[in-house]
PDB file of C-alpha atoms and ligand atoms in Angstrom:
ATOM      1  CA  MET A   1     -15.123   6.590  -9.623  1.00 85.00           C
ATOM      2  CA  ARG A   2     -12.202   5.517  -7.620  1.00 97.00           C
ATOM      3  CA  ARG A   3      -9.804   3.645  -9.776  1.00 97.00           C
ATOM      4  CA  PRO A   4      -8.714   0.334  -8.451  1.00 98.00           C
ATOM      5  CA  VAL A   5      -5.137  -0.302  -7.558  1.00 98.00           C
ATOM      6  CA  ILE A   6      -3.560  -3.925  -7.462  1.00 98.00           C
ATOM      7  CA  ALA A   7      -0.070  -3.738  -5.693  1.00 98.00           C
ATOM      8  CA  GLY A   8       2.447  -6.322  -5.305  1.00 98.00           C
ATOM      9  CA  ASN A   9       4.871  -5.819  -2.120  1.00 98.00           C
ATOM     10  CA  TRP A  10       7.735  -7.960  -2.926  1.00 98.00           C
ATOM     11  CA  LYS A  11       9.605  -7.456   0.477  1.00 98.00           C
ATOM     12  CA  LEU A  12      12.966  -8.925   0.744  1.00 98.00           C
ATOM     13  CA  TYR A  13      12.624 -11.219  -2.591  1.00 98.00           C
ATOM     14  CA  LYS A  14      14.004 -10.826  -5.950  1.00 98.00           C
ATOM     15  CA  THR A  15      17.412 -10.176  -7.619  1.00 98.00           C
ATOM     16  CA  VAL A  16      17.719  -7.985 -10.612  1.00 98.00           C
ATOM     17  CA  LYS A  17      17.633 -11.136 -12.866  1.00 98.00           C
ATOM     18  CA  GLU A  18      14.572 -12.407 -11.228  1.00 98.00           C
ATOM     19  CA  THR A  19      12.906  -8.893 -11.430  1.00 98.00           C
ATOM     20  CA  VAL A  20      13.380  -8.416 -15.371  1.00 98.00           C
ATOM     21  CA  GLN A  21      11.997 -12.143 -15.766  1.00 98.00           C
ATOM     22  CA  PHE A  22       8.989 -11.355 -13.868  1.00 98.00           C
ATOM     23  CA  VAL A  23       8.092  -8.208 -15.669  1.00 98.00           C
ATOM     24  CA  GLU A  24       8.762  -9.978 -19.013  1.00 98.00           C
ATOM     25  CA  GLN A  25       6.247 -12.560 -17.776  1.00 98.00           C
ATOM     26  CA  LEU A  26       3.888 -10.391 -16.533  1.00 98.00           C
ATOM     27  CA  LYS A  27       3.648  -7.756 -19.563  1.00 98.00           C
ATOM     28  CA  PRO A  28       1.533  -9.931 -21.867  1.00 98.00           C
ATOM     29  CA  LEU A  29      -0.657 -11.032 -19.326  1.00 98.00           C
ATOM     30  CA  VAL A  30      -1.667  -7.465 -18.310  1.00 98.00           C
ATOM     31  CA  GLN A  31      -1.132  -5.561 -21.344  1.00 97.00           C
ATOM     32  CA  ASN A  32      -5.042  -5.026 -22.041  1.00 97.00           C
ATOM     33  CA  SER A  33      -5.649  -4.656 -18.157  1.00 97.00           C
ATOM     34  CA  SER A  34      -6.794  -0.715 -18.337  1.00 97.00           C
ATOM     35  CA  HIS A  35      -9.353  -0.973 -15.312  1.00 97.00           C
ATOM     36  CA  CYS A  36      -6.825  -0.482 -12.630  1.00 98.00           C
ATOM     37  CA  ASP A  37      -3.336   0.696 -11.651  1.00 98.00           C
ATOM     38  CA  ILE A  38      -0.898  -2.289 -11.672  1.00 98.00           C
ATOM     39  CA  VAL A  39       1.828  -1.568  -9.083  1.00 98.00           C
ATOM     40  CA  ILE A  40       4.874  -3.689  -8.243  1.00 99.00           C
ATOM     41  CA  ALA A  41       7.102  -2.836  -5.354  1.00 99.00           C
ATOM     42  CA  PRO A  42      10.726  -4.452  -5.558  1.00 98.00           C
ATOM     43  CA  PRO A  43      13.380  -4.233  -3.139  1.00 98.00           C
ATOM     44  CA  PHE A  44      15.567  -1.118  -3.787  1.00 98.00           C
ATOM     45  CA  THR A  45      18.482  -2.939  -5.763  1.00 98.00           C
ATOM     46  CA  ALA A  46      15.792  -3.945  -8.340  1.00 98.00           C
ATOM     47  CA  LEU A  47      14.060  -0.712  -8.859  1.00 98.00           C
ATOM     48  CA  SER A  48      15.901   0.544 -11.578  1.00 98.00           C
ATOM     49  CA  ALA A  49      15.515  -2.671 -13.386  1.00 98.00           C
ATOM     50  CA  ALA A  50      12.215  -2.938 -12.817  1.00 98.00           C
ATOM     51  CA  ILE A  51      11.338   0.700 -14.113  1.00 98.00           C
ATOM     52  CA  HIS A  52      13.495  -0.025 -17.447  1.00 98.00           C
ATOM     53  CA  ALA A  53      11.703  -3.422 -18.080  1.00 98.00           C
ATOM     54  CA  ALA A  54       8.239  -2.044 -17.420  1.00 98.00           C
ATOM     55  CA  ALA A  55       9.159   1.217 -19.739  1.00 98.00           C
ATOM     56  CA  GLY A  56       6.031   1.936 -22.049  1.00 97.00           C
ATOM     57  CA  THR A  57       3.736  -0.444 -20.269  1.00 98.00           C
ATOM     58  CA  ASN A  58       0.930  -0.236 -17.763  1.00 98.00           C
ATOM     59  CA  ILE A  59       3.083  -1.466 -15.010  1.00 98.00           C
ATOM     60  CA  LEU A  60       3.986   1.030 -12.474  1.00 98.00           C
ATOM     61  CA  VAL A  61       6.950   0.819 -10.018  1.00 98.00           C
ATOM     62  CA  SER A  62       6.748   1.544  -6.098  1.00 99.00           C
ATOM     63  CA  GLY A  63       9.452   1.829  -3.371  1.00 98.00           C
ATOM     64  CA  GLN A  64       8.765  -0.293  -0.128  1.00 98.00           C
ATOM     65  CA  ASP A  65       9.781   2.469   1.973  1.00 98.00           C
ATOM     66  CA  LEU A  66      11.701   5.819   2.003  1.00 98.00           C
ATOM     67  CA  PHE A  67      13.573   8.113   4.381  1.00 98.00           C
ATOM     68  CA  TRP A  68      11.879  11.618   4.989  1.00 98.00           C
ATOM     69  CA  GLU A  69      15.160  13.720   4.688  1.00 98.00           C
ATOM     70  CA  LYS A  70      16.338  14.667   1.269  1.00 98.00           C
ATOM     71  CA  GLU A  71      19.782  14.075   1.432  1.00 98.00           C
ATOM     72  CA  GLY A  72      22.236  14.209   4.311  1.00 98.00           C
ATOM     73  CA  ALA A  73      24.492  11.823   6.561  1.00 98.00           C
ATOM     74  CA  PHE A  74      21.940   9.094   6.977  1.00 98.00           C
ATOM     75  CA  THR A  75      23.679   5.995   6.269  1.00 98.00           C
ATOM     76  CA  GLY A  76      21.795   3.239   4.492  1.00 98.00           C
ATOM     77  CA  GLU A  77      18.644   5.521   3.671  1.00 98.00           C
ATOM     78  CA  VAL A  78      16.884   6.302   0.488  1.00 98.00           C
ATOM     79  CA  SER A  79      15.075   9.509  -0.026  1.00 98.00           C
ATOM     80  CA  ALA A  80      11.920  10.074  -1.859  1.00 98.00           C
ATOM     81  CA  PRO A  81      13.406  12.502  -4.535  1.00 98.00           C
ATOM     82  CA  MET A  82      15.839   9.766  -5.369  1.00 98.00           C
ATOM     83  CA  LEU A  83      13.044   7.401  -5.811  1.00 98.00           C
ATOM     84  CA  ALA A  84      11.026   9.894  -7.862  1.00 98.00           C
ATOM     85  CA  ASP A  85      14.088  10.415 -10.057  1.00 98.00           C
ATOM     86  CA  LEU A  86      14.300   6.997 -10.697  1.00 98.00           C
ATOM     87  CA  GLY A  87      10.949   6.691 -12.268  1.00 98.00           C
ATOM     88  CA  CYS A  88       8.979   5.282  -9.322  1.00 98.00           C
ATOM     89  CA  GLN A  89       5.323   6.654  -8.917  1.00 98.00           C
ATOM     90  CA  PHE A  90       4.266   5.093  -5.612  1.00 98.00           C
ATOM     91  CA  CYS A  91       5.985   4.048  -2.300  1.00 98.00           C
ATOM     92  CA  ILE A  92       4.592   2.224   0.430  1.00 98.00           C
ATOM     93  CA  VAL A  93       4.791   3.838   3.766  1.00 98.00           C
ATOM     94  CA  GLY A  94       4.351   2.240   7.274  1.00 98.00           C
ATOM     95  CA  HIS A  95       4.163  -1.249   6.564  1.00 98.00           C
ATOM     96  CA  SER A  96       3.532  -3.325   9.642  1.00 97.00           C
ATOM     97  CA  GLU A  97       6.793  -4.966   9.291  1.00 97.00           C
ATOM     98  CA  ARG A  98       8.478  -1.783   9.507  1.00 98.00           C
ATOM     99  CA  ARG A  99       6.356  -0.821  12.290  1.00 97.00           C
ATOM    100  CA  GLN A 100       7.232  -4.197  14.048  1.00 96.00           C
ATOM    101  CA  TYR A 101      10.964  -4.834  13.143  1.00 97.00           C
ATOM    102  CA  PHE A 102      12.161  -1.304  12.314  1.00 97.00           C
ATOM    103  CA  GLY A 103      10.779   1.031  14.908  1.00 97.00           C
ATOM    104  CA  GLU A 104       8.407   2.881  12.377  1.00 98.00           C
ATOM    105  CA  THR A 105       5.600   5.030  14.415  1.00 98.00           C
ATOM    106  CA  ASN A 106       2.804   6.798  13.561  1.00 98.00           C
ATOM    107  CA  GLU A 107       5.130   9.917  13.715  1.00 98.00           C
ATOM    108  CA  THR A 108       7.779   8.555  11.385  1.00 98.00           C
ATOM    109  CA  VAL A 109       4.843   7.496   9.244  1.00 98.00           C
ATOM    110  CA  ASN A 110       3.669  11.060   8.947  1.00 98.00           C
ATOM    111  CA  ARG A 111       7.081  12.395   7.999  1.00 98.00           C
ATOM    112  CA  LYS A 112       7.491   9.821   5.505  1.00 98.00           C
ATOM    113  CA  THR A 113       3.969  10.295   3.771  1.00 98.00           C
ATOM    114  CA  GLN A 114       4.640  14.340   3.544  1.00 98.00           C
ATOM    115  CA  ALA A 115       8.022  13.442   1.915  1.00 98.00           C
ATOM    116  CA  ALA A 116       6.678  11.141  -0.440  1.00 98.00           C
ATOM    117  CA  LEU A 117       3.830  13.687  -1.270  1.00 98.00           C
ATOM    118  CA  ALA A 118       6.604  16.551  -1.722  1.00 98.00           C
ATOM    119  CA  ALA A 119       8.391  14.503  -4.199  1.00 98.00           C
ATOM    120  CA  GLY A 120       5.424  13.491  -6.354  1.00 98.00           C
ATOM    121  CA  LEU A 121       5.095  10.035  -5.451  1.00 98.00           C
ATOM    122  CA  THR A 122       1.796   8.522  -4.270  1.00 98.00           C
ATOM    123  CA  PRO A 123       2.230   7.281  -0.874  1.00 98.00           C
ATOM    124  CA  ILE A 124       0.516   3.734   0.036  1.00 98.00           C
ATOM    125  CA  VAL A 125       0.404   4.282   3.571  1.00 98.00           C
ATOM    126  CA  CYS A 126      -0.482   1.125   5.870  1.00 98.00           C
ATOM    127  CA  ILE A 127      -2.685   0.823   8.938  1.00 98.00           C
ATOM    128  CA  GLY A 128      -3.847  -2.004  10.744  1.00 97.00           C
ATOM    129  CA  GLU A 129      -4.399  -3.637  14.199  1.00 97.00           C
ATOM    130  CA  THR A 130      -2.671  -6.598  15.692  1.00 95.00           C
ATOM    131  CA  LEU A 131      -4.427  -9.634  16.986  1.00 94.00           C
ATOM    132  CA  ALA A 132      -4.089  -8.776  20.415  1.00 94.00           C
ATOM    133  CA  GLU A 133      -5.691  -5.457  19.706  1.00 96.00           C
ATOM    134  CA  ARG A 134      -8.502  -6.772  18.047  1.00 94.00           C
ATOM    135  CA  GLU A 135      -9.125  -9.537  20.511  1.00 93.00           C
ATOM    136  CA  VAL A 136      -9.723  -6.671  22.992  1.00 96.00           C
ATOM    137  CA  ASN A 137     -11.827  -4.715  20.713  1.00 96.00           C
ATOM    138  CA  GLN A 138      -9.077  -2.039  20.193  1.00 97.00           C
ATOM    139  CA  THR A 139      -9.299  -2.069  16.258  1.00 97.00           C
ATOM    140  CA  HIS A 140     -11.230   1.255  15.943  1.00 97.00           C
ATOM    141  CA  THR A 141      -9.149   3.081  18.327  1.00 97.00           C
ATOM    142  CA  VAL A 142      -5.964   1.698  16.883  1.00 97.00           C
ATOM    143  CA  ILE A 143      -6.817   2.725  13.255  1.00 98.00           C
ATOM    144  CA  GLN A 144      -8.302   5.880  14.418  1.00 98.00           C
ATOM    145  CA  THR A 145      -4.761   6.903  16.343  1.00 98.00           C
ATOM    146  CA  GLN A 146      -2.765   5.680  13.115  1.00 98.00           C
ATOM    147  CA  PHE A 147      -5.027   7.580  10.970  1.00 98.00           C
ATOM    148  CA  ASP A 148      -4.877  10.809  12.884  1.00 98.00           C
ATOM    149  CA  GLU A 149      -1.362  10.793  13.892  1.00 98.00           C
ATOM    150  CA  GLY A 150      -0.298   9.453  10.365  1.00 98.00           C
ATOM    151  CA  PHE A 151      -2.041  12.176   8.216  1.00 98.00           C
ATOM    152  CA  ASN A 152      -1.345  14.936  10.967  1.00 97.00           C
ATOM    153  CA  ASN A 153      -0.768  18.071   9.217  1.00 95.00           C
ATOM    154  CA  LEU A 154      -1.771  17.187   5.864  1.00 97.00           C
ATOM    155  CA  THR A 155      -3.794  19.493   3.645  1.00 97.00           C
ATOM    156  CA  VAL A 156      -6.925  18.322   1.842  1.00 98.00           C
ATOM    157  CA  GLN A 157      -5.103  18.674  -1.384  1.00 97.00           C
ATOM    158  CA  ASP A 158      -2.164  16.378   0.095  1.00 97.00           C
ATOM    159  CA  PHE A 159      -4.846  13.895   1.098  1.00 98.00           C
ATOM    160  CA  PHE A 160      -6.494  13.622  -2.221  1.00 97.00           C
ATOM    161  CA  ARG A 161      -3.062  12.204  -3.525  1.00 97.00           C
ATOM    162  CA  ILE A 162      -2.784   9.380  -0.885  1.00 98.00           C
ATOM    163  CA  VAL A 163      -3.722   5.719  -0.906  1.00 98.00           C
ATOM    164  CA  VAL A 164      -4.315   3.816   2.424  1.00 98.00           C
ATOM    165  CA  ALA A 165      -3.788   0.085   2.698  1.00 98.00           C
ATOM    166  CA  TYR A 166      -5.759  -1.444   5.515  1.00 98.00           C
ATOM    167  CA  GLU A 167      -3.588  -4.480   6.492  1.00 97.00           C
ATOM    168  CA  PRO A 168      -4.710  -6.514   9.834  1.00 96.00           C
ATOM    169  CA  VAL A 169      -1.294  -7.463  11.061  1.00 94.00           C
ATOM    170  CA  TRP A 170      -2.837 -10.903  12.039  1.00 93.00           C
ATOM    171  CA  ALA A 171      -3.764 -11.525   8.293  1.00 94.00           C
ATOM    172  CA  ILE A 172      -0.359 -10.906   6.931  1.00 92.00           C
ATOM    173  CA  GLY A 173       1.594 -13.629   5.607  1.00 89.00           C
ATOM    174  CA  THR A 174      -0.487 -16.088   7.972  1.00 89.00           C
ATOM    175  CA  GLY A 175      -3.116 -17.323   5.208  1.00 86.00           C
ATOM    176  CA  ARG A 176      -5.746 -16.065   7.224  1.00 87.00           C
ATOM    177  CA  THR A 177      -7.490 -13.465   5.216  1.00 87.00           C
ATOM    178  CA  ALA A 178      -9.984 -10.945   6.822  1.00 89.00           C
ATOM    179  CA  THR A 179     -13.323 -11.943   5.310  1.00 93.00           C
ATOM    180  CA  PRO A 180     -14.882  -9.251   2.920  1.00 94.00           C
ATOM    181  CA  GLU A 181     -17.380  -8.141   5.706  1.00 94.00           C
ATOM    182  CA  MET A 182     -14.668  -7.964   8.274  1.00 94.00           C
ATOM    183  CA  ALA A 183     -12.408  -5.636   5.955  1.00 96.00           C
ATOM    184  CA  VAL A 184     -15.507  -3.633   4.915  1.00 97.00           C
ATOM    185  CA  GLU A 185     -16.286  -2.844   8.446  1.00 97.00           C
ATOM    186  CA  VAL A 186     -12.773  -1.299   8.767  1.00 97.00           C
ATOM    187  CA  HIS A 187     -12.816   0.187   5.580  1.00 98.00           C
ATOM    188  CA  LYS A 188     -15.971   2.216   6.220  1.00 98.00           C
ATOM    189  CA  GLN A 189     -14.660   3.556   9.630  1.00 98.00           C
ATOM    190  CA  ILE A 190     -11.502   4.786   7.789  1.00 98.00           C
ATOM    191  CA  ARG A 191     -13.691   6.504   5.083  1.00 98.00           C
ATOM    192  CA  GLN A 192     -15.477   8.143   8.085  1.00 98.00           C
ATOM    193  CA  PHE A 193     -12.372   9.113   9.660  1.00 98.00           C
ATOM    194  CA  ALA A 194     -11.269  10.700   6.169  1.00 98.00           C
ATOM    195  CA  GLN A 195     -14.431  12.352   5.956  1.00 98.00           C
ATOM    196  CA  GLN A 196     -14.158  14.010   9.712  1.00 97.00           C
ATOM    197  CA  LYS A 197     -10.348  15.090   8.842  1.00 97.00           C
ATOM    198  CA  PHE A 198     -10.598  16.236   5.220  1.00 98.00           C
ATOM    199  CA  GLY A 199     -14.156  16.318   4.177  1.00 98.00           C
ATOM    200  CA  SER A 200     -16.682  14.474   2.011  1.00 98.00           C
ATOM    201  CA  GLU A 201     -15.186  14.605  -1.153  1.00 97.00           C
ATOM    202  CA  ALA A 202     -11.645  13.641  -0.049  1.00 97.00           C
ATOM    203  CA  SER A 203     -13.474  11.005   1.814  1.00 97.00           C
ATOM    204  CA  ARG A 204     -15.447   9.495  -1.354  1.00 97.00           C
ATOM    205  CA  GLU A 205     -12.308   9.970  -3.641  1.00 97.00           C
ATOM    206  CA  LEU A 206      -9.965   8.087  -1.185  1.00 98.00           C
ATOM    207  CA  ARG A 207      -8.747   4.707  -2.245  1.00 98.00           C
ATOM    208  CA  ILE A 208      -8.368   2.199   0.410  1.00 98.00           C
ATOM    209  CA  LEU A 209      -6.861  -1.158  -0.472  1.00 98.00           C
ATOM    210  CA  TYR A 210      -7.078  -4.425   1.666  1.00 97.00           C
ATOM    211  CA  GLY A 211      -3.803  -6.521   2.339  1.00 97.00           C
ATOM    212  CA  GLY A 212      -3.297  -9.704   4.146  1.00 96.00           C
ATOM    213  CA  SER A 213      -3.158 -13.146   2.631  1.00 95.00           C
ATOM    214  CA  VAL A 214      -4.910 -11.813  -0.604  1.00 96.00           C
ATOM    215  CA  LYS A 215      -4.699 -14.821  -3.021  1.00 97.00           C
ATOM    216  CA  PRO A 216      -6.138 -15.522  -6.599  1.00 97.00           C
ATOM    217  CA  ASN A 217      -8.742 -17.371  -5.177  1.00 96.00           C
ATOM    218  CA  ASN A 218     -10.171 -14.745  -2.448  1.00 96.00           C
ATOM    219  CA  ILE A 219      -9.733 -11.493  -4.417  1.00 97.00           C
ATOM    220  CA  LYS A 220     -12.915 -11.771  -6.093  1.00 97.00           C
ATOM    221  CA  GLY A 221     -14.776 -11.537  -2.859  1.00 96.00           C
ATOM    222  CA  LEU A 222     -12.931  -8.987  -1.562  1.00 96.00           C
ATOM    223  CA  MET A 223     -12.927  -6.708  -4.799  1.00 97.00           C
ATOM    224  CA  ALA A 224     -16.803  -7.303  -4.952  1.00 96.00           C
ATOM    225  CA  GLN A 225     -17.185  -5.093  -2.062  1.00 96.00           C
ATOM    226  CA  VAL A 226     -17.935  -1.286  -2.750  1.00 95.00           C
ATOM    227  CA  ASP A 227     -15.661   0.088  -0.246  1.00 96.00           C
ATOM    228  CA  ILE A 228     -12.554  -2.119  -1.129  1.00 97.00           C
ATOM    229  CA  ASP A 229     -10.709  -0.438  -3.632  1.00 98.00           C
ATOM    230  CA  GLY A 230      -7.875  -2.694  -4.549  1.00 98.00           C
ATOM    231  CA  ALA A 231      -5.197  -4.968  -2.928  1.00 98.00           C
ATOM    232  CA  LEU A 232      -1.734  -4.766  -1.481  1.00 98.00           C
ATOM    233  CA  VAL A 233      -0.468  -8.265  -1.882  1.00 98.00           C
ATOM    234  CA  GLY A 234       2.522  -9.777  -0.533  1.00 98.00           C
ATOM    235  CA  GLY A 235       3.419 -13.559  -0.866  1.00 97.00           C
ATOM    236  CA  ALA A 236       0.797 -13.998  -3.759  1.00 98.00           C
ATOM    237  CA  SER A 237       2.505 -11.326  -5.969  1.00 98.00           C
ATOM    238  CA  LEU A 238       6.054 -13.011  -6.292  1.00 98.00           C
ATOM    239  CA  LYS A 239       4.841 -15.091  -9.298  1.00 98.00           C
ATOM    240  CA  ALA A 240       3.867 -13.309 -12.547  1.00 98.00           C
ATOM    241  CA  ASP A 241       0.941 -15.679 -13.329  1.00 98.00           C
ATOM    242  CA  SER A 242      -0.394 -15.478  -9.891  1.00 98.00           C
ATOM    243  CA  PHE A 243      -0.029 -11.383  -9.714  1.00 98.00           C
ATOM    244  CA  ALA A 244      -1.726 -11.188 -13.135  1.00 98.00           C
ATOM    245  CA  SER A 245      -4.874 -13.433 -11.978  1.00 98.00           C
ATOM    246  CA  MET A 246      -5.403 -10.983  -9.405  1.00 98.00           C
ATOM    247  CA  VAL A 247      -4.757  -7.750 -11.560  1.00 98.00           C
ATOM    248  CA  ASN A 248      -7.606  -9.444 -13.773  1.00 98.00           C
ATOM    249  CA  PHE A 249      -9.931 -10.176 -10.857  1.00 94.00           C
TER     250      PHE A 249
HETATM  251  P1  LIG B   1       0.628 -11.247   2.484  1.00 83.87           P
HETATM  252  O1  LIG B   1       1.455  -9.889   2.498  1.00 83.87           O
HETATM  253  O2  LIG B   1      -0.019 -11.009   1.132  1.00 83.87           O
HETATM  254  O3  LIG B   1       1.871 -11.971   2.096  1.00 83.87           O
HETATM  255  O4  LIG B   1      -0.205 -11.494   3.495  1.00 83.87           O
HETATM  256  C1  LIG B   1       0.480  -8.585   2.349  1.00 83.87           C
HETATM  257  C2  LIG B   1       1.584  -7.336   2.957  1.00 83.87           C
HETATM  258  O5  LIG B   1       2.304  -7.525   3.691  1.00 83.87           O
HETATM  259  O6  LIG B   1       1.419  -6.240   2.204  1.00 83.87           O
END
């Protein structure tokens, strides 16, 4: 059985004070929610506060990005061992906003994924097509390339520890969610790529999240699909009650 993951990607939102407030509000709302991994991804500056506030609870903390080197002359970067040392258990890798605005490529996604794994973090690796790519029927090819290049040189053992998030770029922050059927079609393809590259068991065990305008009012339909193992939520994860209602889908 694949354990669902409901993850909140806060992007560039929340101060330390707002983070602590959020966690305090969230705690009682999810204290009995043992059916899934509950993950929040605050900005770097609020990670420590989030980890402190969530200590002893079922709320897990994730980075939003990392750099692949452990240490060195890389001004402004944060490494995987630094996140692990802080108490993070997950890290988002290859979010489409990183690809779009900060030059992330499948190759850098691959390096970051390997760095996260080496540090004991669970990478949540994001893949997804743009609207232009979907409109010319390139979805399958784009996803396959992101998958193959992003997971190049990974062992089967490594792959067991990965979470994939399918996030169609046209659905992120637009209020335009993929229908459960559209999402499932791609999730099935991803599972097939996983099978070809890493074998049946790894493919069966792979947790594939959907992301892109997930809200309290559409999460149920998405989570009802056998091939959707959770959600990566942006905008709707910023309020504790809204996030809690998605955790308790
Ligand atoms: P959204 O963002 O839920 O605001 O569409 C999702 C994401 O970027 O992970």
